[in-house]
Amino acid sequence: MDMMQLLIVCAGVLALGVIGYMVVAGPSAGKAAERRLQALRFRYSDSTDAKVESHLKKAIAARKPKKHKIAGSSSRSEALAVRLDRTGKKWSVSQYVYASLGIALVIALIVFLRSGALFLSLGVGALVGAGIPHFVVGHFIKRRTNQFNAKFPDAIELLVRGLRSGLPVTETLAVVAQEVPGPVGVEFKGIVERIKIGRTMEESLQETADRLGISEFNFFCITLAIQRETGGNLAETLSNLAEVLRKRSQMKLKIRAMSSESKASAYIVGALPFIVFFMIWWINPGYIGGFFSEDRLIVAGLGGMVWMGIGAFIMAKMVSFEI
């Protein structure tokens, strides 16, 4: 059995495993029945807390994306466009595709000139070409999200001060768009502009929440939706939300500080074998050239990469905390 046949067999076994998992891990009838009973309890309950919880669940369900997990997008290209828009850059889908193809071709050419293995060069080129742009976009999304979350409690407190001074909600949103810098001001400016052209505040907030995909802004939208349903003092509700978001941000920073040592160890342990391998390969290609030509060494190398990937995934889960 040559190398290509072995890879095809491994891919087939992996595909069968994924299909089996999807068949076994279907919807649970017990959980569906429990959800129906809970919905009936909320519907016929006289408790104020139950009614508020019911409205909260409805608001969350209304904002849950239905397709492709990004803003309810109807296609993968639209989902990619939304993801690029979250970076705050003026990148288009065509630019992303051209950059991925260019990186893949350059890496594949370099690996082919050094090793002479065509299929390996194409595989490495495709992997790097798809991975680097994805990680770059993810980095910019994460940076913009952090900038948004850092200023968002200040924006909510500015809303609270405007509401307590007697301004309507739409006017306070315009004040936030003018006074708060960074992504928060840009997004609130978009909300105000959509309201001015005839969109309702609920629709404008929903569109921004779908585009951003930030849980803190979803909390804000759900809070406004519940306040419209149940009534109450909106300024006091938003003040409590700002306090909760500040405590949430402090908890994230505390977790980041506590897990920084483990993350640094994981990065070093995960990157060291690849760094050493490529340094030796670049200095003396013949010493480890068998990993690109002999089937047994190729299988051993792929197996080692799979096990290292599993270990890195486990370490990432160990230091990842949901708040």
XYZ file of C-alpha atoms in Angstrom:
323
model
C 0.000 0.000 0.000
C 1.544 3.309 -1.083
C 1.263 6.630 0.659
C -1.701 7.974 -1.317
C -3.776 4.851 -0.687
C -2.976 5.032 3.022
C -4.097 8.652 3.204
C -7.328 7.812 1.357
C -8.045 4.968 3.802
C -7.378 7.241 6.797
C -9.650 9.941 5.360
C -12.400 7.355 4.795
C -12.155 6.064 8.357
C -12.276 9.626 9.698
C -15.327 10.428 7.542
C -17.115 7.294 8.775
C -16.358 8.270 12.365
C -17.777 11.770 11.842
C -20.916 10.385 10.175
C -21.384 7.879 13.013
C -21.053 10.627 15.596
C -23.613 12.784 13.789
C -26.045 9.838 13.630
C -25.642 8.927 17.307
C -25.582 12.499 18.655
C -29.054 13.408 17.433
C -31.697 15.502 19.209
C -32.744 14.226 22.608
C -36.444 13.449 23.049
C -36.171 13.867 26.819
C -34.708 17.370 26.495
C -37.409 18.347 23.981
C -40.139 17.188 26.373
C -38.523 19.065 29.236
C -38.426 22.249 27.144
C -42.144 21.909 26.312
C -43.052 21.439 29.984
C -40.955 24.452 30.936
C -42.662 26.561 28.262
C -46.079 25.581 29.664
C -44.943 26.477 33.174
C -43.828 29.916 32.015
C -47.055 30.458 30.078
C -49.464 29.758 32.944
C -47.356 31.016 35.847
C -48.358 34.072 37.876
C -44.828 34.677 39.160
C -43.100 37.838 37.967
C -39.719 36.106 37.940
C -41.099 33.344 35.691
C -42.521 35.885 33.270
C -39.241 37.799 33.127
C -37.348 34.552 32.511
C -39.811 33.668 29.756
C -39.252 37.012 28.025
C -35.491 36.548 28.412
C -35.596 33.145 26.724
C -37.746 34.506 23.896
C -35.355 37.424 23.337
C -32.353 35.111 23.277
C -34.084 32.716 20.857
C -35.026 35.593 18.553
C -31.377 36.648 18.359
C -29.976 33.171 17.804
C -28.419 32.778 14.322
C -30.173 30.174 12.216
C -27.634 29.363 9.503
C -23.873 29.157 9.253
C -23.580 30.396 12.849
C -22.646 33.927 11.780
C -25.356 36.588 11.895
C -27.920 34.187 10.416
C -26.159 34.429 7.046
C -27.667 32.483 4.156
C -24.390 31.384 2.518
C -20.785 30.763 3.440
C -19.583 33.696 1.355
C -21.985 35.978 3.226
C -20.781 34.526 6.530
C -17.185 35.232 5.478
C -18.151 38.796 4.521
C -19.691 39.315 7.963
C -16.562 37.920 9.596
C -14.365 40.290 7.580
C -16.636 43.197 8.509
C -16.139 42.394 12.208
C -12.440 43.225 11.842
C -13.259 46.881 11.222
C -11.144 46.810 8.069
C -12.321 47.431 4.518
C -11.484 43.911 3.370
C -13.609 42.155 0.775
C -14.182 38.458 0.168
C -12.287 38.587 -3.143
C -9.236 40.141 -1.456
C -9.342 37.425 1.204
C -9.521 34.668 -1.422
C -6.699 36.166 -3.503
C -4.496 36.524 -0.420
C -5.154 32.902 0.575
C -4.332 31.629 -2.926
C -1.184 33.739 -3.126
C 0.129 32.510 0.229
C -0.713 28.901 -0.671
C 1.140 29.100 -4.016
C 4.232 30.741 -2.496
C 4.496 28.224 0.358
C 3.863 25.292 -1.981
C 6.592 26.503 -4.356
C 9.117 26.934 -1.523
C 8.408 23.483 -0.073
C 8.576 21.869 -3.536
C 11.925 23.479 -4.314
C 13.352 22.258 -1.011
C 11.833 18.751 -0.910
C 10.727 17.819 -4.437
C 7.532 16.189 -3.065
C 4.598 17.488 -5.112
C 1.683 16.246 -3.014
C 3.337 17.279 0.228
C 4.013 20.746 -1.185
C 0.396 21.150 -2.273
C -0.883 19.949 1.105
C 1.381 22.244 3.115
C 0.597 25.155 0.802
C -3.155 24.618 1.111
C -2.909 24.287 4.889
C -0.829 27.429 5.338
C -2.824 29.383 2.740
C -6.078 28.609 4.515
C -4.697 28.956 8.041
C -2.722 32.208 8.020
C -5.527 34.482 6.660
C -8.005 32.817 9.008
C -5.813 33.477 12.045
C -5.061 37.040 10.919
C -8.764 37.830 10.569
C -9.438 36.192 13.940
C -6.695 38.314 15.534
C -8.216 41.562 14.243
C -11.706 40.468 15.313
C -10.460 39.679 18.805
C -8.604 42.997 19.048
C -11.653 44.997 17.943
C -13.884 43.016 20.313
C -11.570 43.818 23.221
C -11.587 47.498 22.261
C -15.388 47.442 22.116
C -15.765 45.710 25.489
C -13.319 48.113 27.140
C -15.442 51.177 26.235
C -18.922 49.641 26.255
C -19.599 50.028 30.044
C -18.686 53.723 29.722
C -21.169 54.033 26.852
C -23.923 52.427 28.946
C -23.210 54.771 31.859
C -23.409 57.708 29.450
C -26.798 56.363 28.350
C -27.879 56.173 31.987
C -26.884 59.792 32.640
C -28.765 60.908 29.526
C -31.912 59.017 30.490
C -31.825 60.379 34.050
C -31.520 63.921 32.688
C -34.722 63.431 30.684
C -33.432 62.705 27.174
C -35.183 60.054 25.073
C -33.372 56.832 24.211
C -32.676 57.798 20.588
C -31.064 61.077 21.650
C -28.841 59.334 24.186
C -27.739 56.877 21.502
C -26.690 59.837 19.336
C -24.742 61.308 22.271
C -22.890 58.003 22.724
C -22.075 57.913 19.003
C -20.489 61.378 19.275
C -18.732 61.152 22.624
C -17.363 57.580 22.864
C -14.341 56.886 20.603
C -13.374 53.651 18.920
C -15.609 50.803 17.736
C -18.372 51.674 20.228
C -18.902 55.105 18.703
C -18.791 53.695 15.167
C -21.408 51.022 15.880
C -23.739 53.380 17.746
C -23.418 55.855 14.900
C -24.619 53.126 12.547
C -27.579 52.445 14.861
C -28.536 56.135 14.926
C -28.287 56.413 11.132
C -30.554 53.400 10.635
C -33.105 54.892 13.045
C -33.035 58.182 11.122
C -33.916 56.478 7.823
C -36.995 54.830 9.336
C -35.818 51.613 10.968
C -37.071 50.857 14.454
C -34.640 50.865 17.351
C -35.236 47.149 17.911
C -34.339 46.320 14.294
C -31.277 48.575 14.347
C -29.972 47.005 17.545
C -30.674 43.519 16.215
C -28.727 44.166 13.012
C -25.751 45.514 14.945
C -25.861 42.583 17.381
C -25.825 40.109 14.481
C -22.897 41.873 12.850
C -20.803 42.155 16.002
C -21.441 38.778 17.593
C -20.386 40.155 21.007
C -22.131 38.717 24.045
C -21.920 41.983 26.003
C -23.843 43.851 23.308
C -26.358 41.001 23.171
C -26.921 41.493 26.907
C -27.640 45.158 26.194
C -30.162 44.327 23.456
C -31.884 41.685 25.591
C -32.094 44.131 28.493
C -33.856 46.702 26.305
C -36.201 44.026 24.934
C -37.163 42.828 28.413
C -37.658 46.396 29.627
C -40.045 47.059 26.723
C -42.027 43.926 27.631
C -42.139 44.292 31.413
C -41.622 48.024 31.972
C -39.635 49.531 34.800
C -36.845 52.025 35.279
C -34.620 51.711 32.208
C -31.858 53.892 33.666
C -31.572 51.706 36.765
C -31.579 48.530 34.650
C -28.811 49.820 32.392
C -26.801 50.966 35.414
C -26.937 47.442 36.836
C -25.940 46.050 33.430
C -22.895 48.348 33.287
C -21.818 47.142 36.723
C -22.224 43.509 35.665
C -20.174 44.080 32.508
C -17.380 45.723 34.494
C -17.237 42.794 36.904
C -17.278 40.410 33.940
C -14.326 42.248 32.394
C -12.430 42.140 35.699
C -13.035 38.398 35.972
C -11.705 37.882 32.440
C -8.530 39.792 33.280
C -8.080 37.772 36.462
C -8.485 34.492 34.562
C -6.051 35.679 31.891
C -3.449 36.489 34.547
C -3.909 33.126 36.294
C -3.668 31.119 33.061
C -0.847 33.099 31.408
C 1.871 30.762 32.672
C 0.074 27.666 31.374
C -0.536 29.322 27.998
C 3.122 30.316 27.664
C 4.208 26.749 28.478
C 1.763 25.368 25.909
C 3.052 27.744 23.221
C 6.680 26.844 23.902
C 6.098 23.091 24.087
C 3.932 23.121 20.972
C 6.212 25.279 18.834
C 9.607 23.873 19.832
C 9.461 20.606 17.792
C 8.462 22.454 14.618
C 11.136 25.112 15.100
C 13.852 22.514 15.639
C 12.647 20.421 12.683
C 12.662 23.320 10.228
C 16.020 24.627 11.479
C 17.668 21.221 10.946
C 15.912 20.801 7.605
C 17.102 24.223 6.457
C 20.702 23.629 7.586
C 21.061 19.984 6.548
C 18.149 18.789 4.372
C 19.619 15.333 3.847
C 19.646 14.518 7.561
C 15.852 14.429 7.870
C 14.974 14.287 4.191
C 13.420 10.861 4.696
C 10.353 12.476 6.246
C 9.488 13.762 2.770
C 10.217 10.615 0.752
C 9.877 7.418 2.831
C 6.329 6.240 3.518
C 7.008 5.004 7.036
C 8.614 8.250 8.118
C 5.823 10.277 6.526
C 3.220 8.252 8.422
C 5.234 8.639 11.640
C 5.483 12.394 11.122
C 1.773 12.747 10.410
C 0.953 10.652 13.463
C 3.190 12.805 15.636
C 1.517 15.962 14.342
C -1.922 14.502 15.077
C -0.955 13.623 18.649
C 0.622 17.037 19.153
C -2.567 18.632 17.846
C -4.634 16.604 20.307
C -2.334 17.631 23.152
C -2.502 21.298 22.162
C -6.300 21.083 21.969
C -6.493 19.555 25.452
C -4.163 22.200 26.902
C -6.209 24.954 25.258
C -9.393 23.566 26.801
C -7.741 23.352 30.216
C -6.901 27.054 30.257
C -10.132 28.217 28.555
C -12.913 29.449 30.846
C -16.391 30.635 29.904
C -17.804 33.518 31.891
